[in-house]
mmCIF file of C-alpha atoms and ligand atoms in Angstrom:
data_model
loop_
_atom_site.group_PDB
_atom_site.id
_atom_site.type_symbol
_atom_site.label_atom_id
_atom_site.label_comp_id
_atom_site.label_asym_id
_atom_site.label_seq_id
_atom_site.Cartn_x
_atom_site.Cartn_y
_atom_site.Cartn_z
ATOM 1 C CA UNK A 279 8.618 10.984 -32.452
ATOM 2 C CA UNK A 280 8.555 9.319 -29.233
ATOM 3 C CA UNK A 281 9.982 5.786 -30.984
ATOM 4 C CA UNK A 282 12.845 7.500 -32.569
ATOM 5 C CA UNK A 283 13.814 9.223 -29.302
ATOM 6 C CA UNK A 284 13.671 5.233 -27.449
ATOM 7 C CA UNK A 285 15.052 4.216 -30.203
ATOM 8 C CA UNK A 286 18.054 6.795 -29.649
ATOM 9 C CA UNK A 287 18.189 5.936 -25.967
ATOM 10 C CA UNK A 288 18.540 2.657 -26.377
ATOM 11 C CA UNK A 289 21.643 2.398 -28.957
ATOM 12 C CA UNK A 290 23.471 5.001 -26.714
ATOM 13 C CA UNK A 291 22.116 2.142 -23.307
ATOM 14 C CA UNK A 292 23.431 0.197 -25.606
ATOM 15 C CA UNK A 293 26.764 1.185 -25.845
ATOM 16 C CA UNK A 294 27.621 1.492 -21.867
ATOM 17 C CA UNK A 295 30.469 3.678 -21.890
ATOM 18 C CA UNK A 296 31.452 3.326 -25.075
ATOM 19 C CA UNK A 297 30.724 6.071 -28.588
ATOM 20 C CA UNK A 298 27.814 5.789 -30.413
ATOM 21 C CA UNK A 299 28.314 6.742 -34.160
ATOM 22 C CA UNK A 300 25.659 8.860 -35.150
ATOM 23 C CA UNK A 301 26.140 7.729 -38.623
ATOM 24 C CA UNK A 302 24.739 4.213 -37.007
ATOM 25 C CA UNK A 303 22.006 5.951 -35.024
ATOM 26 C CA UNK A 304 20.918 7.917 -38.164
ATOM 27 C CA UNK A 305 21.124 4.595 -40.616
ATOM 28 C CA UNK A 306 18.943 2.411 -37.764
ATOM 29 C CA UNK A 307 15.862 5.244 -37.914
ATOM 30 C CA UNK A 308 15.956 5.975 -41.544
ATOM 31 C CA UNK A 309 16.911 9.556 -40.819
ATOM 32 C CA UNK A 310 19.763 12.631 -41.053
ATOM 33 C CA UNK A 311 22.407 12.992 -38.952
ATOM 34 C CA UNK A 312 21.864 16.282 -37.777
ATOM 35 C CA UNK A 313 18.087 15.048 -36.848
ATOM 36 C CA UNK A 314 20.019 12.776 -34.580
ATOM 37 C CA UNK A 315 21.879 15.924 -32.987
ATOM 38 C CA UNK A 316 18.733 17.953 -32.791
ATOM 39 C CA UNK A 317 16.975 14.982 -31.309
ATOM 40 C CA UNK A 318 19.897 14.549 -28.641
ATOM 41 C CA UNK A 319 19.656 18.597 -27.769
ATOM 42 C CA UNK A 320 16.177 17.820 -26.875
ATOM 43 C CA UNK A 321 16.432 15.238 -24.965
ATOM 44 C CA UNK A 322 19.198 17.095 -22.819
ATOM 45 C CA UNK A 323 16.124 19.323 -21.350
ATOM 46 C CA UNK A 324 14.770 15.920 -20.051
ATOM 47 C CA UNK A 325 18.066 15.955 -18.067
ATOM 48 C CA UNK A 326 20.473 13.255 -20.641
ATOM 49 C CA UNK A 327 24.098 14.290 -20.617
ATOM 50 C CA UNK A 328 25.783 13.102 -23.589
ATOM 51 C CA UNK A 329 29.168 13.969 -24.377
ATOM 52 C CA UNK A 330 30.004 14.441 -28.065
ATOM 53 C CA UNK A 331 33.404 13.313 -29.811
ATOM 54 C CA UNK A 332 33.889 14.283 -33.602
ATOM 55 C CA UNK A 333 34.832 11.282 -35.635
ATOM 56 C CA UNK A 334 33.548 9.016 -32.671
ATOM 57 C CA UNK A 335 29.958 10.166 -32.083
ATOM 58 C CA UNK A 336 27.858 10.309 -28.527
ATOM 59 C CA UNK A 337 28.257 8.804 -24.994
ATOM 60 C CA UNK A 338 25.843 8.989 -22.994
ATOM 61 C CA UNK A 339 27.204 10.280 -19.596
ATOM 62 C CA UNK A 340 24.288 10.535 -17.107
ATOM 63 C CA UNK A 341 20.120 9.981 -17.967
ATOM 64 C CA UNK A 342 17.722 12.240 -15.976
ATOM 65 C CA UNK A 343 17.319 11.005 -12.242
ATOM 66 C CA UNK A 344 13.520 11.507 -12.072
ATOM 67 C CA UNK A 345 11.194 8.900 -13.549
ATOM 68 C CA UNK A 346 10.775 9.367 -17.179
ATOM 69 C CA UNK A 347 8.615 7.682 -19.874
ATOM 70 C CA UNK A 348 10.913 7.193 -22.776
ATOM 71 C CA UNK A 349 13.790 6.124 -21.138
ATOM 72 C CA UNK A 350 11.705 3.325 -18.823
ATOM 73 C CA UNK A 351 10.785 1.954 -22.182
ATOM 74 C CA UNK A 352 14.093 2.497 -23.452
ATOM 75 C CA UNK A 353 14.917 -0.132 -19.972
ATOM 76 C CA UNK A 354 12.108 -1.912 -20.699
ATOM 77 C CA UNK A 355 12.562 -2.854 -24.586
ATOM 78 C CA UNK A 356 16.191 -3.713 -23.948
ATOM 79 C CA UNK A 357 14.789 -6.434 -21.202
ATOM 80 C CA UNK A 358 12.562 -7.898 -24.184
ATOM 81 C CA UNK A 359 9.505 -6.401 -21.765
ATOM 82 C CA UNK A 360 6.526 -5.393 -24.371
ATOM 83 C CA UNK A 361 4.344 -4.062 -21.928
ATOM 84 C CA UNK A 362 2.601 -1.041 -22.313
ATOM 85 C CA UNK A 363 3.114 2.048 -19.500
ATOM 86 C CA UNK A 364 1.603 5.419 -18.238
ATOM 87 C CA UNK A 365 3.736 6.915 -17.119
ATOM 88 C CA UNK A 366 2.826 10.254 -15.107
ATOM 89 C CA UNK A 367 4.810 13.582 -13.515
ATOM 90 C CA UNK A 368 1.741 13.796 -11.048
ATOM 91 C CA UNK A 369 -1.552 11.795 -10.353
ATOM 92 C CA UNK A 370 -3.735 11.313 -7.791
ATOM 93 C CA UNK A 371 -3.350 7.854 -7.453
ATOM 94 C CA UNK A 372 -1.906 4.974 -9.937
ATOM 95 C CA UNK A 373 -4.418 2.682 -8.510
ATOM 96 C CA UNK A 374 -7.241 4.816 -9.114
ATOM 97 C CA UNK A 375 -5.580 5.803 -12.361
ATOM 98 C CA UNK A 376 -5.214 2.431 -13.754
ATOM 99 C CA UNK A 377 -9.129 1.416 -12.227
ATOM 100 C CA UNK A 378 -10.145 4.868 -14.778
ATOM 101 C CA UNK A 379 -7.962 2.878 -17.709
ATOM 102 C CA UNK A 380 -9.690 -0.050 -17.274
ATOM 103 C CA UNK A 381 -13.322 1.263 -17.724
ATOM 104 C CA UNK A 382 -12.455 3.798 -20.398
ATOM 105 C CA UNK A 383 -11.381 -0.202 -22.351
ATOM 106 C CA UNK A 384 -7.713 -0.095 -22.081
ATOM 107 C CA UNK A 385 -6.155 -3.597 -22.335
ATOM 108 C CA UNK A 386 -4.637 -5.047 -20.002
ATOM 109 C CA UNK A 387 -1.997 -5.941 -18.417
ATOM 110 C CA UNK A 388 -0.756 -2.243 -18.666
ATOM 111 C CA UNK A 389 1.565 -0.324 -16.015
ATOM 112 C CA UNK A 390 1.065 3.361 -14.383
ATOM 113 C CA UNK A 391 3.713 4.920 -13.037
ATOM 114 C CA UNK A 392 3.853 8.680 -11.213
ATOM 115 C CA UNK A 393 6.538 10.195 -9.557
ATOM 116 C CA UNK A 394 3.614 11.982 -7.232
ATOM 117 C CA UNK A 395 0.673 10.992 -5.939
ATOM 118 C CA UNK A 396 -1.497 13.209 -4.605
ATOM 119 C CA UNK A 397 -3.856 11.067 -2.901
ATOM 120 C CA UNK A 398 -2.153 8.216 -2.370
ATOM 121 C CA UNK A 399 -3.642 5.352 -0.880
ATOM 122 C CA UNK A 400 -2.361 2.424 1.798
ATOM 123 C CA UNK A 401 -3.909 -0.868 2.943
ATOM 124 C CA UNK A 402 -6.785 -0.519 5.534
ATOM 125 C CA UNK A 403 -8.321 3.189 4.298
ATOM 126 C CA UNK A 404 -4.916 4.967 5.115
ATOM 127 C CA UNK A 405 -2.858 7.576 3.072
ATOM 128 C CA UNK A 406 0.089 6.801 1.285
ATOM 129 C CA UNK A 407 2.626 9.441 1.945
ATOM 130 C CA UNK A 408 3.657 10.037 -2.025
ATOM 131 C CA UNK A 409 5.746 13.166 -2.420
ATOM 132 C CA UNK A 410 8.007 13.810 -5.257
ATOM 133 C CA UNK A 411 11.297 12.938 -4.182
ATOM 134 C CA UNK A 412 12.366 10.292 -6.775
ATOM 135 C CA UNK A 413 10.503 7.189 -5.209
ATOM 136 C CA UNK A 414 8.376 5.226 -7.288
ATOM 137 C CA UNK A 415 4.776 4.698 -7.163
ATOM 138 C CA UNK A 416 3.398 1.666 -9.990
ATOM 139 C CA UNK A 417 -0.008 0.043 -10.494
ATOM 140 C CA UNK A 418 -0.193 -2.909 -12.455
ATOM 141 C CA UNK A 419 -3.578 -3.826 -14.136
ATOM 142 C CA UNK A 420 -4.574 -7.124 -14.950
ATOM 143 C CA UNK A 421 -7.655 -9.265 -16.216
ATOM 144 C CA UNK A 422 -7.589 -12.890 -14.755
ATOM 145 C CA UNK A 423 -9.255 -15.855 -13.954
ATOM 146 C CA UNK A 424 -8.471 -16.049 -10.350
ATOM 147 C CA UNK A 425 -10.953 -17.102 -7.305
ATOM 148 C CA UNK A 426 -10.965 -14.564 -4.933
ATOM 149 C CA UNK A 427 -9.916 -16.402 -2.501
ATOM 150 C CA UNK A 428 -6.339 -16.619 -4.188
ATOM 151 C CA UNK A 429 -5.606 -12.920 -4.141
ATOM 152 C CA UNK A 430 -3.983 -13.063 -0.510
ATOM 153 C CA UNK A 431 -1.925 -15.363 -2.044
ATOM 154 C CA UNK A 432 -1.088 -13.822 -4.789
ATOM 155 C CA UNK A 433 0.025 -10.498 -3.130
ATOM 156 C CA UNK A 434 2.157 -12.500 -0.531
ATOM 157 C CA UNK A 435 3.835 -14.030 -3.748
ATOM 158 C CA UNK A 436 4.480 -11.052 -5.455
ATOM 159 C CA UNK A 437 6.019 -9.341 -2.418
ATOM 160 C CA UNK A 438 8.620 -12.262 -1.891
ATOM 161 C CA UNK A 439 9.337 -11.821 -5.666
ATOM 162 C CA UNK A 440 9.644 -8.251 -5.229
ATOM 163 C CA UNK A 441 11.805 -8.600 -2.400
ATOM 164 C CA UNK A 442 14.308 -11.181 -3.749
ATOM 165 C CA UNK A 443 14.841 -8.460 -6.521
ATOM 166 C CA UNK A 444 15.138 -5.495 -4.334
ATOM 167 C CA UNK A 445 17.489 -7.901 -2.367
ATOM 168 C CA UNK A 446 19.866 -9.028 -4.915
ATOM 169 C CA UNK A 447 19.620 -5.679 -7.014
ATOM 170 C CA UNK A 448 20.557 -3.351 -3.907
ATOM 171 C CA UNK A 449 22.494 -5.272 -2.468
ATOM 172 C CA UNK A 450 20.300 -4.456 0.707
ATOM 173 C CA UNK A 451 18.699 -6.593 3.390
ATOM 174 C CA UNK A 452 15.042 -6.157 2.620
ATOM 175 C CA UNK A 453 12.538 -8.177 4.339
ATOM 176 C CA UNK A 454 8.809 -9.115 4.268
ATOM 177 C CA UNK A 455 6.172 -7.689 7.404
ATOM 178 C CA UNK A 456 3.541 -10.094 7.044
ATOM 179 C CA UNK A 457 1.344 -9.167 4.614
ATOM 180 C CA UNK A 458 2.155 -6.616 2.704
ATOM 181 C CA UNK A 459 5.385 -4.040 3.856
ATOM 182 C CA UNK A 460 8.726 -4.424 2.815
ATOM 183 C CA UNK A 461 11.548 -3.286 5.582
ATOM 184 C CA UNK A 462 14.917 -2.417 5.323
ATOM 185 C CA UNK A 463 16.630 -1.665 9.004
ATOM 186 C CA UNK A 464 13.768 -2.719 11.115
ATOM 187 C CA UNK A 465 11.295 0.454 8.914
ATOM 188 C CA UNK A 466 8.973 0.536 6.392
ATOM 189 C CA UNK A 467 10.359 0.817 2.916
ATOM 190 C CA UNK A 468 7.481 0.061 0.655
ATOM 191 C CA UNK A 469 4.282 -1.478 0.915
ATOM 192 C CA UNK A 470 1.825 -3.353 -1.585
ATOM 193 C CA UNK A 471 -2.020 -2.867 -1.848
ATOM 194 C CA UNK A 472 -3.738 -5.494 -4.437
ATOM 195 C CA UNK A 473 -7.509 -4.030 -5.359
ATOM 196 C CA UNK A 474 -10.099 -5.967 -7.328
ATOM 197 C CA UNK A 475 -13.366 -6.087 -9.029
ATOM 198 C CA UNK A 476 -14.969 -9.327 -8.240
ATOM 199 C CA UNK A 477 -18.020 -10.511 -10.188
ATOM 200 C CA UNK A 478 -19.679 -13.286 -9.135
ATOM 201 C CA UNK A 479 -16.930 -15.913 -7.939
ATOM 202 C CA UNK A 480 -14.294 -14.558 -10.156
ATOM 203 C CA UNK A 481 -11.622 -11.755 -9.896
ATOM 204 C CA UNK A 482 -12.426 -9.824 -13.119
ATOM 205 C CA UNK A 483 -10.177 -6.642 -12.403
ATOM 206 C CA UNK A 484 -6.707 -7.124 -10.864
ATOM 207 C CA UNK A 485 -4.766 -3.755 -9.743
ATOM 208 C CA UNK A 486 -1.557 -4.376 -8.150
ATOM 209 C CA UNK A 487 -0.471 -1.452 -6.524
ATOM 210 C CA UNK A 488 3.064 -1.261 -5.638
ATOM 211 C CA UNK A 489 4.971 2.017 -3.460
ATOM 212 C CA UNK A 490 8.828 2.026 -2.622
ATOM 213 C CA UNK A 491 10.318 4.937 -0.995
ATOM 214 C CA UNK A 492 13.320 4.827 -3.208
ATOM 215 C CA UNK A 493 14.936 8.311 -3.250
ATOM 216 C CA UNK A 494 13.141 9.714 -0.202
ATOM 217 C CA UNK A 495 14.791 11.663 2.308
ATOM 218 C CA UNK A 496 13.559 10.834 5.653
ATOM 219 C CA UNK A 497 14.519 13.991 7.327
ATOM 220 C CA UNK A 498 12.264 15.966 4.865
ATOM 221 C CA UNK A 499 9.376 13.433 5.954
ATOM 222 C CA UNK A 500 6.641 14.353 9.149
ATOM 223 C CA UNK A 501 8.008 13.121 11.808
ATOM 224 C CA UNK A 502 5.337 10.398 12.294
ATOM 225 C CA UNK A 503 6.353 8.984 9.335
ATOM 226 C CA UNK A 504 10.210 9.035 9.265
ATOM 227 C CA UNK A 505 9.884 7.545 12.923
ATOM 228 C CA UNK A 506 9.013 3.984 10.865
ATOM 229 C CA UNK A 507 9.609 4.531 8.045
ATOM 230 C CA UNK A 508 12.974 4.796 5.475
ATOM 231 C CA UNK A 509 13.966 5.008 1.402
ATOM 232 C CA UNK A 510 16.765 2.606 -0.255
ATOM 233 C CA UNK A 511 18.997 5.498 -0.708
ATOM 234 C CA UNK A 512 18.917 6.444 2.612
ATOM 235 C CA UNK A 513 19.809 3.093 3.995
ATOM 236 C CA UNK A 514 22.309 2.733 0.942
ATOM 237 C CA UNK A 515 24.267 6.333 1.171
ATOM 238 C CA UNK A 516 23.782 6.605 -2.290
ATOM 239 C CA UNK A 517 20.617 7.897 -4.842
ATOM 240 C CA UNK A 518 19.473 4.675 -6.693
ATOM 241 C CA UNK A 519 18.552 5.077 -10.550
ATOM 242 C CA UNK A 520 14.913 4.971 -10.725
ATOM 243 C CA UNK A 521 14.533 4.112 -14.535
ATOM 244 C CA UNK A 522 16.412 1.056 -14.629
ATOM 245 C CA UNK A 523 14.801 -0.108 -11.583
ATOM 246 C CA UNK A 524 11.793 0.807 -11.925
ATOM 247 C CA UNK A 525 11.396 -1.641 -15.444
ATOM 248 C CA UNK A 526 13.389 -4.080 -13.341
ATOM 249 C CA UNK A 527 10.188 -4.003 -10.866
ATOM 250 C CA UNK A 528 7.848 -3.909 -13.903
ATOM 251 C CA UNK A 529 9.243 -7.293 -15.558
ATOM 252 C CA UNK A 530 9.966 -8.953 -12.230
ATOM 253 C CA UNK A 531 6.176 -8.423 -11.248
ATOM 254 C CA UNK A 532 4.734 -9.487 -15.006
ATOM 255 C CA UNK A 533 7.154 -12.990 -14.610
ATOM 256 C CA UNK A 534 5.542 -13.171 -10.830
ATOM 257 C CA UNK A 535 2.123 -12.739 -12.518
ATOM 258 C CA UNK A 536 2.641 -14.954 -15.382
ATOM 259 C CA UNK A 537 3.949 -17.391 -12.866
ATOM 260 C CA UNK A 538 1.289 -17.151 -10.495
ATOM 261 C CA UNK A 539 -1.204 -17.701 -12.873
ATOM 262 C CA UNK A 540 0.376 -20.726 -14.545
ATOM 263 C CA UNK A 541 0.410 -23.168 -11.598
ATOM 264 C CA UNK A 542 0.853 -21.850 -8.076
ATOM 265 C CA UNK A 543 4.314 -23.321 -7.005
ATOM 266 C CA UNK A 544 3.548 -23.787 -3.353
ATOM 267 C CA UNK A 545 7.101 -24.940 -2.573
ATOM 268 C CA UNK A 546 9.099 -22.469 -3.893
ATOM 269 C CA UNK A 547 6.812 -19.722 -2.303
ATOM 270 C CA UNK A 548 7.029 -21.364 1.217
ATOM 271 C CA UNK A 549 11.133 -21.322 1.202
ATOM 272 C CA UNK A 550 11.025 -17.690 -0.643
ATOM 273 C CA UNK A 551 8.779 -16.453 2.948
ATOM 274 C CA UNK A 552 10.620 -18.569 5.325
ATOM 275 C CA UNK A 553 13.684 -16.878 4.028
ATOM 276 C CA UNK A 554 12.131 -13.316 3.940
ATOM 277 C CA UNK A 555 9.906 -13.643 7.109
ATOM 278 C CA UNK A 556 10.705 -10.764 8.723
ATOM 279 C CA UNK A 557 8.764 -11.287 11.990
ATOM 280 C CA UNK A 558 9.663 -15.325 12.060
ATOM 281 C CA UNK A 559 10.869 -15.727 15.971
ATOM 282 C CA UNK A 560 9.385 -12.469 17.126
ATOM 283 C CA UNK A 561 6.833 -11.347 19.586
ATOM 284 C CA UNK A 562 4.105 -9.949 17.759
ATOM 285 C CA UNK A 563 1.000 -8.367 18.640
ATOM 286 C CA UNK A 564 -2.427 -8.597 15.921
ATOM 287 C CA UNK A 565 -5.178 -7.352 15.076
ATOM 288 C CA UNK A 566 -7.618 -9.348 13.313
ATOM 289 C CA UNK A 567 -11.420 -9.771 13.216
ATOM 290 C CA UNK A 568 -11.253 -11.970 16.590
ATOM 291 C CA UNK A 569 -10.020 -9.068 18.411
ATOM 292 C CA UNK A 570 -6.065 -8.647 19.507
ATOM 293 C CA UNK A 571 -4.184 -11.751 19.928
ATOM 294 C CA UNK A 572 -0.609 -11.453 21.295
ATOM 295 C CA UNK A 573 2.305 -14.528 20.310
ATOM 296 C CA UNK A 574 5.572 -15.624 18.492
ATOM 297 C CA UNK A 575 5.026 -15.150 14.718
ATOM 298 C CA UNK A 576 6.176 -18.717 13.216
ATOM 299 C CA UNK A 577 5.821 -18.325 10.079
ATOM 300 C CA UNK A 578 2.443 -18.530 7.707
ATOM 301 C CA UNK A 579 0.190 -21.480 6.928
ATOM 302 C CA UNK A 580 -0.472 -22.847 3.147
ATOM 303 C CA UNK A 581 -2.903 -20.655 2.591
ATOM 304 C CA UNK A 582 -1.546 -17.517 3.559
ATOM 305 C CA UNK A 583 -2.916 -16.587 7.072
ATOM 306 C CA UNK A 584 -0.178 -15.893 9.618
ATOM 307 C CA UNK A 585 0.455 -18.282 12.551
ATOM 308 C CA UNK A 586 0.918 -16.849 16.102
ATOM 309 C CA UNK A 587 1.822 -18.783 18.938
ATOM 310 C CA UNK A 588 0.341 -17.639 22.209
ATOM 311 C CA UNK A 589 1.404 -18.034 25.417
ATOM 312 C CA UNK A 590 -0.623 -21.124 26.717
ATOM 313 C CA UNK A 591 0.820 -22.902 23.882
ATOM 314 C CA UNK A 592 -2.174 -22.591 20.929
ATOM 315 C CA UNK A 593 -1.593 -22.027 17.659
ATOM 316 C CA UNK A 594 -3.542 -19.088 16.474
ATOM 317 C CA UNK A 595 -3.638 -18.269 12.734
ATOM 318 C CA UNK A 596 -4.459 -14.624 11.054
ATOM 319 C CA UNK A 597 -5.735 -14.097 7.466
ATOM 320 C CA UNK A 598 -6.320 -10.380 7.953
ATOM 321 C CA UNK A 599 -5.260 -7.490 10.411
ATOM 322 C CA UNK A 600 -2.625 -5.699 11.384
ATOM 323 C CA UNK A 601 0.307 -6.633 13.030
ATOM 324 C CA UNK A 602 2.911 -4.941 15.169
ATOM 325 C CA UNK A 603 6.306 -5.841 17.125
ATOM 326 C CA UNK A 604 5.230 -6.384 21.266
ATOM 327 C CA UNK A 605 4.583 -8.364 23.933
ATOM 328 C CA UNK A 606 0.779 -8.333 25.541
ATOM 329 C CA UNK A 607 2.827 -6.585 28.356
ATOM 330 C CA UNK A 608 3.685 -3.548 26.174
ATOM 331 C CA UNK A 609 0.453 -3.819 23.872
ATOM 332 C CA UNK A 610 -1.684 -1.029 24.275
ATOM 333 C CA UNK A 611 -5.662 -2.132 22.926
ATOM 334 C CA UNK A 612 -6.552 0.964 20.674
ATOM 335 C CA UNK A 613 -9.679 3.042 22.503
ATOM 336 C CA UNK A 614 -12.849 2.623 20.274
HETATM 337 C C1 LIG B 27 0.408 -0.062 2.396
HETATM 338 O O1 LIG B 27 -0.471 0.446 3.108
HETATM 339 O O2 LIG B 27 1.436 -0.500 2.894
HETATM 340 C C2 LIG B 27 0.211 -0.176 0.916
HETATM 341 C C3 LIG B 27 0.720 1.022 0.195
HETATM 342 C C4 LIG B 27 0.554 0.949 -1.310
HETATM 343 C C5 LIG B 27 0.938 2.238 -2.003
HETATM 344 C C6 LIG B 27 0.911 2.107 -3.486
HETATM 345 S S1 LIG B 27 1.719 3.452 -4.279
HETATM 346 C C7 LIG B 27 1.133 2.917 -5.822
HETATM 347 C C8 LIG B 27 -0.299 2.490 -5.610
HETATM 348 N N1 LIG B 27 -1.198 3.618 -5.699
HETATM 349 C C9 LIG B 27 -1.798 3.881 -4.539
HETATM 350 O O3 LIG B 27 -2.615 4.811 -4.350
HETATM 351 N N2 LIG B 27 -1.401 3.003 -3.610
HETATM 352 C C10 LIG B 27 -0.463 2.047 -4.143
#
């Protein structure tokens, strides 16, 4: 059942704007005609609207705007992308989701997606806003042979990917907040947290967890969180399909992957941050293990750690903290 209905989403993707015979559709999946037509009637209570011409057959007029399994690997087959996806209405968290996959034996790499998360979870212990709203929430699990110490690498390197997509597919000026969030109009649009297993000296279990606030509306958000924070749609005017970008994301971050764990291309990452860098220039105030450390962000070192320039002229570097927009005039140290 649920390969004849991809199957059925695909030839009418297929066909853009354009009829789909059902004769065809039927001959392709071995079955009647009027099993296509039921088959089409139920996929209309997933939200398809098709519109049906005797003589020239179906067009498919508008698939369903919230995330939804068949048609993401309806996207996914038509970009040659074999992976294999969970895809949830509600969960508590795709990391932790994809963490249970991987010790109940499912291979990997493998994708989770939810349109809901109900314990979300962010970089240093904090929540993850994740209401249903039509943004995306993905975890991608993955079994390599990386040193630990690569993975700050590697989750710098898949946000630049990331972002370069987002840029070019939006049509949006998306930047990178060293390390991990991705901004659109000076706010936080998405963010990345990479978890791992580590036995011994080697990373054994890789989940890359990925949230974009695609669909959000801001003014439905707390206002703690719409004060920094914004969705692509809102920036854009416009509600952004999630399917097609959502397996966009997927095979962008498998290449990414793949790449990463084929030979590092130092190079291409440096000139990929340099030109997403957004706090390059700016005065920037951190918080690392040394304590707070104010300076101009210029850019990040081979390895990864940010580089700070303070005031009397030293070069600090950061491989972990957090980082905010300020001078040491307007910092304010957090009180213990
Ligand atoms: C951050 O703090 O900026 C990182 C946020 C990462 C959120 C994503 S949403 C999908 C995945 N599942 C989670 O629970 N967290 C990550």
């Amino acid at each position: 059942m649920p390969d004849t209905e991809i199957v059925i989403i695909q030839s009418l993707l297929r066909g853009a704007n354009e009829f789909v015979s059902g004769r065809c559709i039927a001959e392709k999946l071995g079955i009647s005609r009027v099993a296509v037509w039921a088959r089409l009637e139920k996929l209309k209570e997933a939200g398809f609207i098709f519109e049906a011409v005797r003589h020239k057959g179906y067009r498919l007029i508008e698939e369903p705007p919230e995330l939804y399994g068949p048609l993401l690997r309806a996207y996914l087959g038509l970009h040659e992308c074999e992976v294999n996806i969970l895809c949830f209405p509600e969960i508590d968290s795709t990391n932790s989701e994809a963490e249970r996959q991987i010790a109940d034996g499912r291979k990997t790499p493998f994708a989770v997606l939810s349109s809901c998360q109900r314990r979300g979870r962010g970089r240093q212990g904090r929540r993850w806003h994740s209401p249903e709203e039509g943004n995306l929430y993905l975890s991608l699990a993955f079994q390599p042979q990386m040193s630990p110490r690569d993975m700050q690498l590697f989750t710098l390197w898949m946000g630049v990917r990331l972002c370069r997509y987002l840029k070019e597919f939006c049509g949006l000026p998306l930047s990178l907040k060293w390390p991990n969030d991705l901004v659109l109009d000076g706010k936080k649009v998405g963010g990345i947290l990479t978890e791992a297993r580590i036995d011994s000296d080697s990373t054994r279990d890789l989940i890359f967890g990925f949230g974009l606030n695609v669909n959000g509306r801001c003014e439905d958000w707390p206002e703690s969180i719409a004060r920094g924070a914004t969705s692509l749609a809102n920036v854009k005017g416009e509600r952004i399909p999630i399917n097609p970008l959502a397996a966009r994301l997927i095979k962008i971050a498998l290449n990414a992957y793949e790449d990463f764990c084929r030979g590092f291309a130092l190079e291409e990452f440096m000139t990929l941050w340099e030109r997403f860098d957004f706090l390059k220039g700016k005065n920037v105030r951190a918080r690392g293990k040394k304590g707070a450390i104010c300076g101009v962000a210029e850019g990040i070192a081979e390895d990864g750690a940010l580089r700070l320039r303070t005031e009397d002229g030293n070069m600090e570097t950061l491989w972990a903290g957090e980082v905010s927009l300020g001078t040491a005039e307007t910092f304010v140290p957090e009180i213990a």
